CSV table of C-alpha atoms in Angstrom, one decimal:
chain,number,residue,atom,x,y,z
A,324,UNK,CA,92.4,8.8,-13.9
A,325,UNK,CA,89.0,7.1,-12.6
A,326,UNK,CA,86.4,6.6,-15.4
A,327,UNK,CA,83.3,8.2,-14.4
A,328,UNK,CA,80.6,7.1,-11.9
A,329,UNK,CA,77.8,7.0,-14.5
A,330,UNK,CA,80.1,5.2,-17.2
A,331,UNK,CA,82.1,2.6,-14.3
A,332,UNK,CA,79.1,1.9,-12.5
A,333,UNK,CA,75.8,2.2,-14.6
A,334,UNK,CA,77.0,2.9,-18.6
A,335,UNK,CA,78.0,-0.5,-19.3
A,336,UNK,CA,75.7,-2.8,-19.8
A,337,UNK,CA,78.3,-5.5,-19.5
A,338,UNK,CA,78.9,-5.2,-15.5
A,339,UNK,CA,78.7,-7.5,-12.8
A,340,UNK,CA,74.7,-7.7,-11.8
A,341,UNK,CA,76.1,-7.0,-8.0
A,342,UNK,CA,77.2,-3.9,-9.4
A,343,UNK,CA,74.8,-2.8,-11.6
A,344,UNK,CA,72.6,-2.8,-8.5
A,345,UNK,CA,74.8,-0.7,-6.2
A,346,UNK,CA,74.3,1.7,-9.3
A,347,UNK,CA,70.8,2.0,-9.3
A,348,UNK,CA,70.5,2.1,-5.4
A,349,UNK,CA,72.7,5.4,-5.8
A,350,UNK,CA,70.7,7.0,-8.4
A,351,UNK,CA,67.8,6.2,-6.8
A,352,UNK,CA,69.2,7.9,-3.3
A,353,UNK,CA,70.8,10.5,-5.6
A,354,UNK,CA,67.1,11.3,-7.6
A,355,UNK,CA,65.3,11.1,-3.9
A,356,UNK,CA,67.9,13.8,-2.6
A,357,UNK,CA,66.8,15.7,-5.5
A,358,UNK,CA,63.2,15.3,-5.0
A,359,UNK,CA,64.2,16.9,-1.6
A,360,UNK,CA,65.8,19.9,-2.5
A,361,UNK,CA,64.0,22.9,-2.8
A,362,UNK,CA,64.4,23.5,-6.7
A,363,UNK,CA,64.3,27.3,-7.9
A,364,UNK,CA,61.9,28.2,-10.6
A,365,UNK,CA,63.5,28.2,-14.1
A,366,UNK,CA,62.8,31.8,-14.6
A,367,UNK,CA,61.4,33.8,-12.1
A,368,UNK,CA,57.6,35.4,-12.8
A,369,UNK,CA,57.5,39.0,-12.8
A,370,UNK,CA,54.3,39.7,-10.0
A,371,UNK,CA,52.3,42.6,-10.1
A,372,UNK,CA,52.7,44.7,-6.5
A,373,UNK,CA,50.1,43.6,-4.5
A,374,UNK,CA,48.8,47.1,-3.0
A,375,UNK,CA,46.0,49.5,-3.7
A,376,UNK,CA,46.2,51.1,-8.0
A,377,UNK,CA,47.8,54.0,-7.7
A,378,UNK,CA,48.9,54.8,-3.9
A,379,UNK,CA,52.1,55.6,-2.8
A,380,UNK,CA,52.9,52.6,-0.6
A,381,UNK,CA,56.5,52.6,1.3
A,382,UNK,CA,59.1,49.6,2.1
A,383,UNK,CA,59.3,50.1,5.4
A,384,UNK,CA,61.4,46.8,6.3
A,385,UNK,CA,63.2,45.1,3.0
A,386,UNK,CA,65.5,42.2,2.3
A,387,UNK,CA,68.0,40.6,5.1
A,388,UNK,CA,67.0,42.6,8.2
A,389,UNK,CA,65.3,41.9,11.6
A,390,UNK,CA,63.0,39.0,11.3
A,391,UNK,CA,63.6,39.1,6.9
A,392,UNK,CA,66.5,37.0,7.8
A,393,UNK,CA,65.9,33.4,7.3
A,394,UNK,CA,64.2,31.3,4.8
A,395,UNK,CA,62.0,34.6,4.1
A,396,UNK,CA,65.3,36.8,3.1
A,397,UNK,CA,63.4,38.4,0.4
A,398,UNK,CA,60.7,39.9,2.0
A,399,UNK,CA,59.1,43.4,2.0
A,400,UNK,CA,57.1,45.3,4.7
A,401,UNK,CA,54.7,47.8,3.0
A,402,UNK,CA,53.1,50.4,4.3
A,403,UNK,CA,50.8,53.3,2.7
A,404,UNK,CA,52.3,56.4,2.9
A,405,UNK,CA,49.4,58.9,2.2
A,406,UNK,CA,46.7,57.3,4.3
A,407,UNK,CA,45.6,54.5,6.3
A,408,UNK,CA,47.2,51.2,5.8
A,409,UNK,CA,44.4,49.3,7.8
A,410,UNK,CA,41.5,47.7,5.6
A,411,UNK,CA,43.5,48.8,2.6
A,412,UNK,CA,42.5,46.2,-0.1
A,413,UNK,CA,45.5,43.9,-0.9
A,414,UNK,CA,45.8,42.3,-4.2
A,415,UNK,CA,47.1,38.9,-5.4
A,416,UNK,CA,50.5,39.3,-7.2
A,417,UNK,CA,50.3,36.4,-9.1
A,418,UNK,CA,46.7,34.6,-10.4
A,419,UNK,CA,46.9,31.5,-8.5
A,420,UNK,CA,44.7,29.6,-5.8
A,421,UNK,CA,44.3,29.8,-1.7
A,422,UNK,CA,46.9,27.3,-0.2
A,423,UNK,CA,46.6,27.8,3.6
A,424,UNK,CA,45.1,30.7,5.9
A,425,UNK,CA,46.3,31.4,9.2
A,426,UNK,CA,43.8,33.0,11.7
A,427,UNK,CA,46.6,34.1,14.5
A,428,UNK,CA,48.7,35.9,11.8
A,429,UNK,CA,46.5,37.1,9.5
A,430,UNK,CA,48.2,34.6,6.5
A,431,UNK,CA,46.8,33.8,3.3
A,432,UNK,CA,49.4,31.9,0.6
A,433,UNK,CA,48.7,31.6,-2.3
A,434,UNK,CA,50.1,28.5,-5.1
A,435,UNK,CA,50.8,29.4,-8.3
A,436,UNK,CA,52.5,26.2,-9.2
A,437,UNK,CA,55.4,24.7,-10.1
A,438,UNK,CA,56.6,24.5,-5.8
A,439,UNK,CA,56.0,28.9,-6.5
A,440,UNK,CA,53.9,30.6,-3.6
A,441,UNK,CA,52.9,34.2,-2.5
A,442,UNK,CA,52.2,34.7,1.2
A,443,UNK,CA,50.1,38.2,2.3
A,444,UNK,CA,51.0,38.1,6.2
A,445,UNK,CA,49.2,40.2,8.6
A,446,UNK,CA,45.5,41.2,7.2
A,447,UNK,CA,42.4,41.8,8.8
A,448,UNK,CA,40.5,39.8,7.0
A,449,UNK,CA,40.6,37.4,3.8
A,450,UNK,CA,38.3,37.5,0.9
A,451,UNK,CA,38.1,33.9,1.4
A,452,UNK,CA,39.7,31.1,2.7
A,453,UNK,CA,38.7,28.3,1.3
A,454,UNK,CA,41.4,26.3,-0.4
A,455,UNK,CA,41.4,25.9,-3.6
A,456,UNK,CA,39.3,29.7,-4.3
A,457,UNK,CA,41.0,31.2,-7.0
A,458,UNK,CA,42.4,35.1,-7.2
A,459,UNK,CA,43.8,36.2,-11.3
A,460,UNK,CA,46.2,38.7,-10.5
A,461,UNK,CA,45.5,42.4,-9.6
A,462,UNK,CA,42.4,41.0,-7.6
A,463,UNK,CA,41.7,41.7,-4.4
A,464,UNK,CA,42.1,38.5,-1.8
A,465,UNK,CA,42.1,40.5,1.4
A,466,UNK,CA,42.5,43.8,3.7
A,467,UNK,CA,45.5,44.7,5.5
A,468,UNK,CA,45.7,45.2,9.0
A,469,UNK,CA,47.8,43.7,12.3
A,470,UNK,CA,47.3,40.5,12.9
A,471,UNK,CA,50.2,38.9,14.6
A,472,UNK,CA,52.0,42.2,14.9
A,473,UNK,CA,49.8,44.6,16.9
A,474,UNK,CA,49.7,48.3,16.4
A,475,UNK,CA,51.8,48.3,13.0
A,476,UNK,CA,49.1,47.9,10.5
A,477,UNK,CA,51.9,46.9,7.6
A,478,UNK,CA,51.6,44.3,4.7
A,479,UNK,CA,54.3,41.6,5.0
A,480,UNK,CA,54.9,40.2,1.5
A,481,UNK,CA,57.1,37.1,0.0
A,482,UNK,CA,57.2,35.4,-2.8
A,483,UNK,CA,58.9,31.7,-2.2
A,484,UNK,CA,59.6,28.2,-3.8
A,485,UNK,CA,58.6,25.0,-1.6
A,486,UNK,CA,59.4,21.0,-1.7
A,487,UNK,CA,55.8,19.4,-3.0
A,488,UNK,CA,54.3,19.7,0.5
A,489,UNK,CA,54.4,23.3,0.2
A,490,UNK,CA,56.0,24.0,3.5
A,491,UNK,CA,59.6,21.8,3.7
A,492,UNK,CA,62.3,23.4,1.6
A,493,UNK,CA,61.1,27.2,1.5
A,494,UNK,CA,63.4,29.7,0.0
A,495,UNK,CA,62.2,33.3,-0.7
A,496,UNK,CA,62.8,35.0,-4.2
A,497,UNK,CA,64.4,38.2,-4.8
A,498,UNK,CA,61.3,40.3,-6.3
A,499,UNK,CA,60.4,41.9,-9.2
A,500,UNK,CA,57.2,43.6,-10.2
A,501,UNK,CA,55.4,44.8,-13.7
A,502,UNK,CA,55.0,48.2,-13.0
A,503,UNK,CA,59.1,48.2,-13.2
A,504,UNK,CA,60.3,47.9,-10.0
A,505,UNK,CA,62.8,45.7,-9.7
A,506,UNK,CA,64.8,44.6,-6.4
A,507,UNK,CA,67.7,42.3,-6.5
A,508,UNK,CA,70.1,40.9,-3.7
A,509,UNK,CA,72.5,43.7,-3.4
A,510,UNK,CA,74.0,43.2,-0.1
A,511,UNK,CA,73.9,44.1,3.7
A,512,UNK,CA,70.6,44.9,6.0
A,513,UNK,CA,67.1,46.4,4.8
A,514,UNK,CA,67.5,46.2,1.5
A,515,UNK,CA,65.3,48.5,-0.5
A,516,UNK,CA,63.9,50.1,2.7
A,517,UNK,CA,62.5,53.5,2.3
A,518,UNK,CA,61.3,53.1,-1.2
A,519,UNK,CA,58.2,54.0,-2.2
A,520,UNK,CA,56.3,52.1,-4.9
A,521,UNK,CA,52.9,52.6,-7.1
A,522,UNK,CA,51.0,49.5,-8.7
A,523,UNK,CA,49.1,50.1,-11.5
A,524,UNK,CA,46.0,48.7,-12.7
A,525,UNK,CA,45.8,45.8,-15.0
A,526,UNK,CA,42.8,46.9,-16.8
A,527,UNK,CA,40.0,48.9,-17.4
A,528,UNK,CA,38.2,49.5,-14.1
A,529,UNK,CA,35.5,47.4,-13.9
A,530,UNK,CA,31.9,48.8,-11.7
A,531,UNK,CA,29.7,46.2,-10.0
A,532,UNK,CA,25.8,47.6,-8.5
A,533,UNK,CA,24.1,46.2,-6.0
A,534,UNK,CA,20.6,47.1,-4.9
A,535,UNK,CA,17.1,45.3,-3.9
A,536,UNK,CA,15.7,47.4,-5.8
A,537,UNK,CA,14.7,46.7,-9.7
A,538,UNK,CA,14.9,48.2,-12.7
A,539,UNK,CA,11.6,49.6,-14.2
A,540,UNK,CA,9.8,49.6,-11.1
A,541,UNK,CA,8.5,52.6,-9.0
A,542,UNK,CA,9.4,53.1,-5.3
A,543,UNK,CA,7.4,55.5,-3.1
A,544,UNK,CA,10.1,55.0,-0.4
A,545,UNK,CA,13.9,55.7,-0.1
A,546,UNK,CA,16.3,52.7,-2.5
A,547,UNK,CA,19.7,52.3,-1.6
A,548,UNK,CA,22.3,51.5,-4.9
A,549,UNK,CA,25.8,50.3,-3.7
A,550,UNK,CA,28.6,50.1,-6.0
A,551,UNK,CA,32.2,48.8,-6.1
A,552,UNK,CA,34.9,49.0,-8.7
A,553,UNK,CA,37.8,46.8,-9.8
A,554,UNK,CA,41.1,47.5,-11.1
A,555,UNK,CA,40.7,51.0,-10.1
A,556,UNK,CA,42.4,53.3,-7.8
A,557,UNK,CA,42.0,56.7,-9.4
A,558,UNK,CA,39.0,58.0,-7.7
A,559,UNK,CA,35.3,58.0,-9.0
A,560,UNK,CA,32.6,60.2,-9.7
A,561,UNK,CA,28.3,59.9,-9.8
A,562,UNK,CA,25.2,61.6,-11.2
A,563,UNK,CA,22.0,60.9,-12.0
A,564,UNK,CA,20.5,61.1,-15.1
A,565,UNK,CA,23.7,61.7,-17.3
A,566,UNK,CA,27.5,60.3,-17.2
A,567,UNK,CA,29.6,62.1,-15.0
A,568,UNK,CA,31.9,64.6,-15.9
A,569,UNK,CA,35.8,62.9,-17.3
A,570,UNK,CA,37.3,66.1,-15.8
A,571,UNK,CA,38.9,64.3,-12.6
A,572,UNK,CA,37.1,62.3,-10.1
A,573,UNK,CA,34.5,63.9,-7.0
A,574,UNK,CA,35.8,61.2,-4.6
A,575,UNK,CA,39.8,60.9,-5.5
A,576,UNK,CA,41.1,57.2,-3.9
A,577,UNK,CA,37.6,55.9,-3.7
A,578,UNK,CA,37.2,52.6,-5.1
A,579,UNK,CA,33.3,52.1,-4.2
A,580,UNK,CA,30.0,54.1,-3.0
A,581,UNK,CA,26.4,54.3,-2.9
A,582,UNK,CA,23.5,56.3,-3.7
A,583,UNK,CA,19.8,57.2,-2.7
A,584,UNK,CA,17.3,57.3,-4.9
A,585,UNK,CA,15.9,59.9,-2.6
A,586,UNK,CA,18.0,62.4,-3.3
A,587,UNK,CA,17.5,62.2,-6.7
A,588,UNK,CA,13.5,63.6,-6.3
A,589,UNK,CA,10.4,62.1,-8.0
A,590,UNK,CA,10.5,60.6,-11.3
A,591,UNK,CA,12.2,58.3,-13.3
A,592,UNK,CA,16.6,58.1,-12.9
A,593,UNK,CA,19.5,56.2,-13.7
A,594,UNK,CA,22.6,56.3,-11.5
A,595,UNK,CA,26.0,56.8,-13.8
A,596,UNK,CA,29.4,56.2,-12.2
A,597,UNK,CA,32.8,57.2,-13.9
A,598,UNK,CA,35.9,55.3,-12.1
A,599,UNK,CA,39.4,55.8,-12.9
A,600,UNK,CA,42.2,53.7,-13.0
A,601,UNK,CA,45.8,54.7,-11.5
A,602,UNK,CA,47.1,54.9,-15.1
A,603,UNK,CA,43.9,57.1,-16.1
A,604,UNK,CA,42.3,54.6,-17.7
A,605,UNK,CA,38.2,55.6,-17.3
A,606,UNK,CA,35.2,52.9,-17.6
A,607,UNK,CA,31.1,54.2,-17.1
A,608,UNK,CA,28.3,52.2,-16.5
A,609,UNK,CA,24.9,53.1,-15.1
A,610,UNK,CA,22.3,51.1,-13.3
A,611,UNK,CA,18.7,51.7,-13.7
A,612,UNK,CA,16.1,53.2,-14.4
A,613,UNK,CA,14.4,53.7,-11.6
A,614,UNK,CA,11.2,55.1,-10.1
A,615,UNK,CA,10.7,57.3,-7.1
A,616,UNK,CA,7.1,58.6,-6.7
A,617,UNK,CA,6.1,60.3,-3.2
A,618,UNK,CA,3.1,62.7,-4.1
A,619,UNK,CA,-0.2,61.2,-4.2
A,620,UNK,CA,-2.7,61.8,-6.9
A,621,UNK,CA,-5.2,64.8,-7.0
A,622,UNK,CA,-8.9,63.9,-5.7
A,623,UNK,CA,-11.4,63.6,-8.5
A,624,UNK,CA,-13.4,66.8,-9.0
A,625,UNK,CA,-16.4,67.2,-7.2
A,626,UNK,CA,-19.9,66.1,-9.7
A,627,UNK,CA,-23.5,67.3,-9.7
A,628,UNK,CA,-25.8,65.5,-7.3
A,629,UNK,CA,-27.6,62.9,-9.3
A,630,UNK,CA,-31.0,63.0,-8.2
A,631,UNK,CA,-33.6,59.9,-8.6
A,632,UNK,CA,-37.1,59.2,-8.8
A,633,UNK,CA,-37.4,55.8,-7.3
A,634,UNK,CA,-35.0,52.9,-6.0
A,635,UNK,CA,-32.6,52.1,-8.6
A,636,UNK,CA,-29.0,51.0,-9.7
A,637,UNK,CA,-27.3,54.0,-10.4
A,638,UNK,CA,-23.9,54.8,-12.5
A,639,UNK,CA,-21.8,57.3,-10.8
A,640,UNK,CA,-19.2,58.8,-13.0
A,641,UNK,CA,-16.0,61.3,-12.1
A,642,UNK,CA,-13.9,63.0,-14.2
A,643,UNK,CA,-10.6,60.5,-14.9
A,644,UNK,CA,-7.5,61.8,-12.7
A,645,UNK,CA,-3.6,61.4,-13.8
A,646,UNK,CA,-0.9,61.0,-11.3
A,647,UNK,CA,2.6,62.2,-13.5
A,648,UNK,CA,4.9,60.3,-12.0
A,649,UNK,CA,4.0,55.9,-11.3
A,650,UNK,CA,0.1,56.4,-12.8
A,651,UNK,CA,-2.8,56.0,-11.3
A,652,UNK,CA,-3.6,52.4,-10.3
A,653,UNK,CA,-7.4,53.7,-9.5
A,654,UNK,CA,-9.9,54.3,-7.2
A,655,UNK,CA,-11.5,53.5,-3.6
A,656,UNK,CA,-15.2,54.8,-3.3
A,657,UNK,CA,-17.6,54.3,-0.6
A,658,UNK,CA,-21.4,55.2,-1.7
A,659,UNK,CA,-23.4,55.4,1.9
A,660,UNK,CA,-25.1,57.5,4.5
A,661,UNK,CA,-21.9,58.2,6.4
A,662,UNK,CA,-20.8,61.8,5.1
A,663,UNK,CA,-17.0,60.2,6.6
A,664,UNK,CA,-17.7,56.8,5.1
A,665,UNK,CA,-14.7,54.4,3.6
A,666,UNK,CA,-14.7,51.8,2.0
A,667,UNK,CA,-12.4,49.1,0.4
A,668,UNK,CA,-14.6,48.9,-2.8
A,669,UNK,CA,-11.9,49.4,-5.6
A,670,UNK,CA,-12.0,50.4,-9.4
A,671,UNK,CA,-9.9,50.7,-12.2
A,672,UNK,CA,-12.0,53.1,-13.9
A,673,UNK,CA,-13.5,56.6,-13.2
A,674,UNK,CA,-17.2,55.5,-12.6
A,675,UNK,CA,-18.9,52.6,-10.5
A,676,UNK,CA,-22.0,51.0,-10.9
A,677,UNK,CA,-23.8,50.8,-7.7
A,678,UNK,CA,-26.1,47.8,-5.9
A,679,UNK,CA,-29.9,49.0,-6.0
A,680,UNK,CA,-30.1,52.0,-3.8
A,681,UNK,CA,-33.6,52.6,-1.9
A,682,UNK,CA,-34.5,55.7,-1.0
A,683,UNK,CA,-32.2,58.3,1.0
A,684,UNK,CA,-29.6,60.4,0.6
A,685,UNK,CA,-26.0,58.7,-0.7
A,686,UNK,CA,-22.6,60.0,-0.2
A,687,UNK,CA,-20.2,59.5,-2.9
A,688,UNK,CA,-17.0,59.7,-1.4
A,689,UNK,CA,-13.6,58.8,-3.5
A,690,UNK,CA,-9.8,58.2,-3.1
A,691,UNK,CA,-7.4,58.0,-6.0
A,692,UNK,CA,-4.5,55.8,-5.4
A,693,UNK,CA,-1.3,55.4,-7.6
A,694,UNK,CA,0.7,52.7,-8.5
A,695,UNK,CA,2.7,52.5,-5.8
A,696,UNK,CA,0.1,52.8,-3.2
A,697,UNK,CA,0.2,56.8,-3.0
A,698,UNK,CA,-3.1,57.5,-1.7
A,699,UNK,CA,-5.2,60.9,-1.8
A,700,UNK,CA,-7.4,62.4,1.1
A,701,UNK,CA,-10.7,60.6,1.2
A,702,UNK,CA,-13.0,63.0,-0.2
A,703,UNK,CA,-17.0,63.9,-1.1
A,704,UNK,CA,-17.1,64.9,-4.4
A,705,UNK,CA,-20.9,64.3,-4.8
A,706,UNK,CA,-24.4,62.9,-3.4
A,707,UNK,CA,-27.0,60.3,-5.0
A,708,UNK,CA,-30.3,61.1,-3.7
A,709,UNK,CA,-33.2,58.9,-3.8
A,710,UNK,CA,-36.8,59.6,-3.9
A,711,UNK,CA,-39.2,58.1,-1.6
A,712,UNK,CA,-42.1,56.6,-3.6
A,713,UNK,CA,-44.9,59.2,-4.2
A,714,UNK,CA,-48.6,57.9,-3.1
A,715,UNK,CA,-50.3,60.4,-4.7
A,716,UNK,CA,-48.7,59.8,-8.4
């Protein structure tokens, strides 16, 4: 019997040089044919299923069937079964980061490492596409739609190992997911088709606001708040004022929403949202407050008419008024001759001081304005009159 390759040709030491040579030239040829070989990963990752928390989604095409045939054996076409599949978010099964996008196809890959990938085939839109973005698992990295296979919106998923390029030497995995579904290489065509699977969520659901307007300040004019949720799935519910009930959800399968401050009426609110999660898990958060203020402030009560013996600077004062909702910010008055007169003169305060006034007849006219620019009617409330200087006294 031969001794062995490694211990003839490259164990000894002691060898001709010639051969020793011919040794290494083979392991070298024999490591680069390695290098080359798509190698599986040691133990394959269990992936979470990449559709929306708590939807029944079906396998409508599975393993070794119609174009799941090649180097993408393992693959699985998923469609939702109790609504639409198109724009349904799609979630990353494994955290990793964006590896290529295809336009034409709808394609996002994702690398997780070790030569491991995920590719999401046939979405309307990505999340992003830049390389190198990173998606943890359970997060959403796209929408599903038809790109690439028109008229069948569908979610074409497969999990594969790659040579280092990432494209040479792809071989699809048999899958299995967290949420216990499991689906080996059991022989012959569609494998695992007609199945119907449910992810779960990975956390708490998580509730993100969005709104130009700011906490603490009045509005006198309609503010939209938009909200979104995370790890959700379950449904969600909203109120004003006070948290949602935990009863079950007002919107079941919603994942995000808005509301107008409008509809909540004047005063001061905070917007609450209750989400669920497909395993029932429940998070609340509120956003807020904030202030909606319409109605404009009463007109100051009418005063006696101050009546004066000779020109003069005269202080006219007005019973204070109170707007209940923003506060009142103060007062325009116009102090003329024009019984319609306006004026920009402003004050803070219920009384102004006026410029020396000759004699004649003076309109005091007033409008209170709130604090977020609510204005009242222009009104008279009262008269200055002025004497004309007496010759005979």
């Amino acid at each position: 019997m031969s001794p062995s390759l490694t211990r003839s040709s490259c164990g000894n030491p002691f060898r001709r040089h010639r051969k020793f040579s011919a040794c290494a030239l083979m392991l070298f040829v024999l490591s680069l044919l390695f290098a080359l070989t798509p190698q599986p990963v040691a133990a394959h990752p269990t992936f979470v299923l990449p559709t929306v928390p708590g939807e029944r989604w079906r396998i409508i095409q599975g393993y070794a069937c119609g174009t799941h045939n090649a180097w993408d054996r393992y693959s699985l076409d998923l469609a939702q079964v109790d609504g639409p599949t198109y724009n349904a978010p799609i979630r990353a099964a494994l955290g990793g980061t964006v590896w290529h996008w295809q336009l034409s196809s709808g394609t996002l890959i994702l690398s997780h490492g070790n030569r491991l990938f995920t590719m999401y085939t046939h979405l309307s839109r990505a999340v992003t596409t830049q390389r190198g973005a990173y998606f943890e698992a359970g997060q959403v990295l796209g929408y599903a739609g038809d790109r690439g296979s028109p008229g069948i919106p569908h979610l074409h998923f497969t999990a594969y190992t790659a040579n280092s390029d990432g494209w040479s030497g792809r071989q699809s995995i048999p899958l299995r997911f967290a949420e216990g579904y499991n689906f080996p290489e059991i022989g012959g065509c569609n494998q695992h088709g007609g199945r119907i699977v449910v992810a779960s969520s990975l956390r708490d659901p998580e509730i993100h606001f969005s709104s130009e307007a700011e906490t603490g300040v009045w509005y006198n004019t309609n503010q939209r708040i938009e909200f979104t949720s995370e790890w959700s799935g379950g449904g969600l519910s909203q109120a004003w004022n006070s948290e949602p009930a935990a009863d079950q959800p007002q919107f079941p399968g919603s994942f995000d929403g808005y509301a107008n401050l409008a509809d909540a009426g004047e005063g001061m609110h905070t917007l609450y949202v209750r989400v669920w999660g497909p395993d029932g898990r429940q998070s609340v958060a509120s956003f807020g407050p904030f202030g909606y203020d319409t109605t404009p402030p009463p007109t100051p009560a009418s005063i006696p008419d101050m009546r004066i013996q000779r020109p003069s600077v005269v202080i006219v004062p007005w019973q204070p008024v109170e707007d209940e909702h923003s506060g009142l910010a103060g007062y325009r008055v116009y102090v003329g001759p024009d019984p319609a007169g306006t004026s920009t003169w402003f004050t803070e305060e219920p009384f102004v001081r006026t410029g020396l006034l000759g004699p004649g007849d003076y309109y005091v006219r007033v409008q209170a304005i709130d604090r977020v620019d609510n204005k009242s009617e222009w009104a008279t409330i009262g008269k200055v009159i002025v004497a004309a200087p007496d010759s005979d006294e």
